[in-house]
Amino acid sequence: MGGRLVLKLESIVKTFPGVKALDGVHLEIFEGEVHALCGENGAGKSTLMKIIAGAQPYTSGAMYLVGKEVVFHSAKDAEKHGIAMIYQEFNMVPELSVAENMYLGRLPVSPFGKVDWNKLYREAQENLDHLGLKFSAKTKVKNLSVAEAQMTEIAKCLTIGAKIIIMDEPTAALAEEEIQILFRTIEELKKKGIAIVYISHRMDEIFQISDRLTVFRDGKFVASKLIGETDYDDVVSMMVGRNVSNLYPVRDYKTQEVVFEARKVNSRGVHDVSLKLHKGEILGITGLLGAGTIELSKLIYGAIPMDSGEIYVHGEKKDCSSPRKALEAGIGFVSDDRKQEGLVLLRSIKENISMSSLKKLTKGFRLDNKLEADRVQEQVKALNIKVSSAQQPAGKLSGGNQQKVVFAKVLLADSDILILDEPTRGVDVGAKAEIYTIMNKLTEAGKSILVISTDLPELIGVSDRVIVMREGRTVLEISKQEMNQEKILAHASGGVSENETGN
Amino acid sequence: MKQETKKRLINQINIYRSVLILLVICIFAAFLSESFLSVSNLFNVFKQVTVAGIIGCGMTFVILTGGIDLSVGSILGFAGVVASGVLASTGNTFLAVLTAVAIGITCGIVNGFFISQCGIPPFIATLGMMTLLRGCVLVYTKGSPIPVKVDSYKFIGKGTVLGVPVPVIILIALFLLAHYILTQTSFGRSIYAFGGNREAARLSGISVKKTEWMAYIINGFLSGIAAVVLTARLGSAQSTSGQGIEMDAIAAVILGGTSLSGGTGFVLPTVVGAMIMGIIDNILTLMNVNPHATNIVKGAVVLIAVLVDKKVKDLSAKAE
């Protein structure tokens, strides 16, 4: 690397009671580089980040900032040394302006103690302009898009003079176009000599944006490599500790009868969408943020109201005006937001898994505890959910296992038609492969899957057929043989006009 | 190993913390007054807490959904005076009890309608009901008490079966039933799921509106039962009956360890919480403390108990 070494970690060890979260980890970060941290959930990435950002102390080892040993006592402390972190959940006050948020706690004041608004807005705007951002510093944060809010956080890092910015899954909530804006901003930051520590589950992003990467496994350092010296398979096998030959199972699907049909369904954000799903098929639906894909899935499941249209299951017209009715019609749903919509984190794994099947598990007035425990255990085993006991709160599980609990809930309800919204979001590679395998097995068992994903390699990897949506309408339908990322993206972003699709 | 033991100990304390607080207070009480531990006094305490206990039982359902019901005291007051009125004019105990229960359920239906169907925050909806119903009480009674003169009715508040006071039997029966409903039925699961994460519950196919509505109906129903027990015990229905009882009930639920944000807790510890409040009341009376000062002590105990509770929770979070 051209830049000088700004941060060096040497033999960092972090123990929690009973667990060694980090075991002699090394890391070197250079000026102006984007350094990706790779590892499965539980590999120690988050702990390491928190240590670098001063949010957690380490047990032993040493940390050097531009050659000098440093010890951070708090996140504020780390900030003073020029290390800032952008969290997955933003820490901003929605009712205040962009500028106020950027300078929160450090507002410039005039000699009489009054906030110097002119200076505040001028300086904030300068920082936004530097990053090539096109919104006003006077905008209230609540009126920003997710991407803009994130850019504001990044601009805030500049105002505190950050030399190293840690980004934890920065693209998790962003649409494709917004990701490009983020990447342009990252390029700007690099030019200023700022180092970025980048964490993402999306491998294609890592290869697109980073200069170097470091892989961790089970709290141990595995390797640091320049991006040119490695490739996708290499990184994944380092993360998993074995060769992962193919993430996506081979599918052998032949068109069978139609089991589900939506005819001209409409709702807010969805216009006149019709689609058919066949038995044993995985149908992928994709589109940019705001294309209406998530709305479509929720509309079918009755989670948002349908303005007009008809839904047929096994050729019979069904009323899917509420999730309960949709479930009764044999439709199951896995939300893209498992923490807010998928799970009751406070409650046990068992209660979560049986949540959609309470009626079936009730004998007379009483829940049949034995039957419930058996059914839950079957699912835990079938989906290989790693739990110490089914009484554990769902909130204590890793992302991948939480997602499997949501799957188990839907499967226990015995739905024939499954709607999966972003089924592998925030899930590590190992669990992803398992989820794909589960999907494959389900379709082999005669179930049909509608999967909504913005992760194009995944979508192409798992789907038998793909429908692309734009602005609430379907714009393209392609079969497995014709699928390629460029074509899908071109239609999703409106790069191709509808009469050219030929489909 | 030492860590493990510590963790397990903290977990145990977590489960039985309300019982522990009760024991500590009982030991204090026994030292402060000799007559505290006598059987008659203990039954007396038990009888005193039945009304707050029964309401606390219903309140547990509401608080488990993440809601609150401030109107229980007024429901109790209104159900009590109308039932006593019916009793005075007909002399029919059955009809009077039915009236109280019907009023309780109706009020619960109205509360639940505003909250679950119209989306009005529980605090506001039940605050409105609290004021409205207290007004109804005053209009109905014109401010003067209604005496209860039918023995079979009084039996509900004063009678004993095999030496055990009837209100205590009612209290225990209701708590066991509530415990069964919460832990053994699909409705109970729905309550917990609703309180833990309403949207996830809805998307899991649970009828969230019905579940929430039902919690307020149960609470109204139990307020009606409490009204019967109270008027039967006192031998009259006052226009002020039940005033402030919502605070005792909420305190009992919280002392029982149920989270105000919903989703976690049990109903049985609520009765322990009610006992704690009752014993504090009792011991202050036995010690001849100025009755006006009892609220100061009760308020302080609630604050301290919740503070200790928070510390224990923080400790157990750290142990993990």
mmCIF file of C-alpha atoms in Angstrom, chain A residues 17 301-304 323-324 327 333 335 339-344 346-347 350-351 354-356 358 362 365-367 369 372 396 409, chain B residues 3 180 183-186 189-190 192-197 199-207 210 262-266 318-320:
data_model
loop_
_atom_site.group_PDB
_atom_site.id
_atom_site.type_symbol
_atom_site.label_atom_id
_atom_site.label_comp_id
_atom_site.label_asym_id
_atom_site.label_seq_id
_atom_site.Cartn_x
_atom_site.Cartn_y
_atom_site.Cartn_z
ATOM 1 C CA PRO A 17 -16.635 -15.360 30.920
ATOM 2 C CA TYR A 301 -49.727 -12.435 2.555
ATOM 3 C CA GLY A 302 -52.394 -9.955 3.644
ATOM 4 C CA ALA A 303 -49.977 -7.929 5.751
ATOM 5 C CA ILE A 304 -50.845 -4.765 3.834
ATOM 6 C CA PRO A 323 -51.962 -12.864 7.597
ATOM 7 C CA ARG A 324 -54.205 -15.280 9.458
ATOM 8 C CA LEU A 327 -51.898 -18.786 6.510
ATOM 9 C CA PHE A 333 -44.243 -15.681 5.001
ATOM 10 C CA SER A 335 -40.156 -11.244 6.569
ATOM 11 C CA LYS A 339 -36.051 -8.663 14.428
ATOM 12 C CA GLN A 340 -39.005 -6.341 13.877
ATOM 13 C CA GLU A 341 -41.397 -8.611 12.033
ATOM 14 C CA GLY A 342 -40.218 -12.183 12.241
ATOM 15 C CA LEU A 343 -39.519 -12.948 15.861
ATOM 16 C CA VAL A 344 -40.613 -12.072 19.349
ATOM 17 C CA LEU A 346 -38.012 -11.814 24.285
ATOM 18 C CA ARG A 347 -39.797 -15.139 24.019
ATOM 19 C CA LYS A 350 -40.223 -22.875 21.220
ATOM 20 C CA GLU A 351 -42.877 -20.192 21.523
ATOM 21 C CA SER A 354 -45.174 -22.676 17.409
ATOM 22 C CA MET A 355 -46.573 -19.157 17.053
ATOM 23 C CA SER A 356 -48.297 -19.744 13.727
ATOM 24 C CA LEU A 358 -51.253 -22.588 18.009
ATOM 25 C CA THR A 362 -54.483 -26.996 20.980
ATOM 26 C CA PHE A 365 -58.799 -25.499 25.614
ATOM 27 C CA ARG A 366 -55.301 -26.531 26.367
ATOM 28 C CA LEU A 367 -52.078 -26.369 24.407
ATOM 29 C CA ASN A 369 -47.267 -29.284 25.599
ATOM 30 C CA GLU A 372 -45.666 -28.849 20.862
ATOM 31 C CA LYS A 396 -29.887 -14.642 22.033
ATOM 32 C CA LYS A 409 -42.303 -21.318 12.375
ATOM 33 C CA GLN B 3 -18.771 -17.845 37.423
ATOM 34 C CA TYR B 180 -53.559 -21.694 33.483
ATOM 35 C CA THR B 183 -49.292 -20.685 30.373
ATOM 36 C CA GLN B 184 -51.458 -23.433 28.914
ATOM 37 C CA THR B 185 -53.631 -21.912 26.221
ATOM 38 C CA SER B 186 -53.100 -20.440 22.812
ATOM 39 C CA ARG B 189 -49.313 -17.379 24.092
ATOM 40 C CA SER B 190 -50.937 -14.698 21.989
ATOM 41 C CA TYR B 192 -47.073 -12.813 25.377
ATOM 42 C CA ALA B 193 -46.403 -12.660 21.645
ATOM 43 C CA PHE B 194 -48.445 -9.471 21.333
ATOM 44 C CA GLY B 195 -46.610 -7.805 24.206
ATOM 45 C CA GLY B 196 -43.213 -8.927 22.949
ATOM 46 C CA ASN B 197 -43.645 -7.841 19.351
ATOM 47 C CA GLU B 199 -46.049 -6.893 14.342
ATOM 48 C CA ALA B 200 -44.334 -10.277 14.517
ATOM 49 C CA ALA B 201 -47.431 -11.654 16.264
ATOM 50 C CA ARG B 202 -49.697 -10.260 13.562
ATOM 51 C CA LEU B 203 -47.542 -11.679 10.781
ATOM 52 C CA SER B 204 -47.586 -15.040 12.561
ATOM 53 C CA GLY B 205 -51.320 -15.147 12.075
ATOM 54 C CA ILE B 206 -52.362 -14.148 15.587
ATOM 55 C CA SER B 207 -55.492 -11.988 15.742
ATOM 56 C CA LYS B 210 -58.855 -9.584 19.420
ATOM 57 C CA GLY B 262 -44.828 -6.070 27.939
ATOM 58 C CA GLY B 263 -43.996 -9.571 26.803
ATOM 59 C CA THR B 264 -42.399 -10.972 29.960
ATOM 60 C CA GLY B 265 -43.698 -11.857 33.380
ATOM 61 C CA PHE B 266 -46.079 -14.185 35.174
ATOM 62 C CA LYS B 318 -23.490 -8.865 32.868
ATOM 63 C CA ALA B 319 -23.113 -12.459 34.021
ATOM 64 C CA GLU B 320 -24.024 -13.521 30.490
#
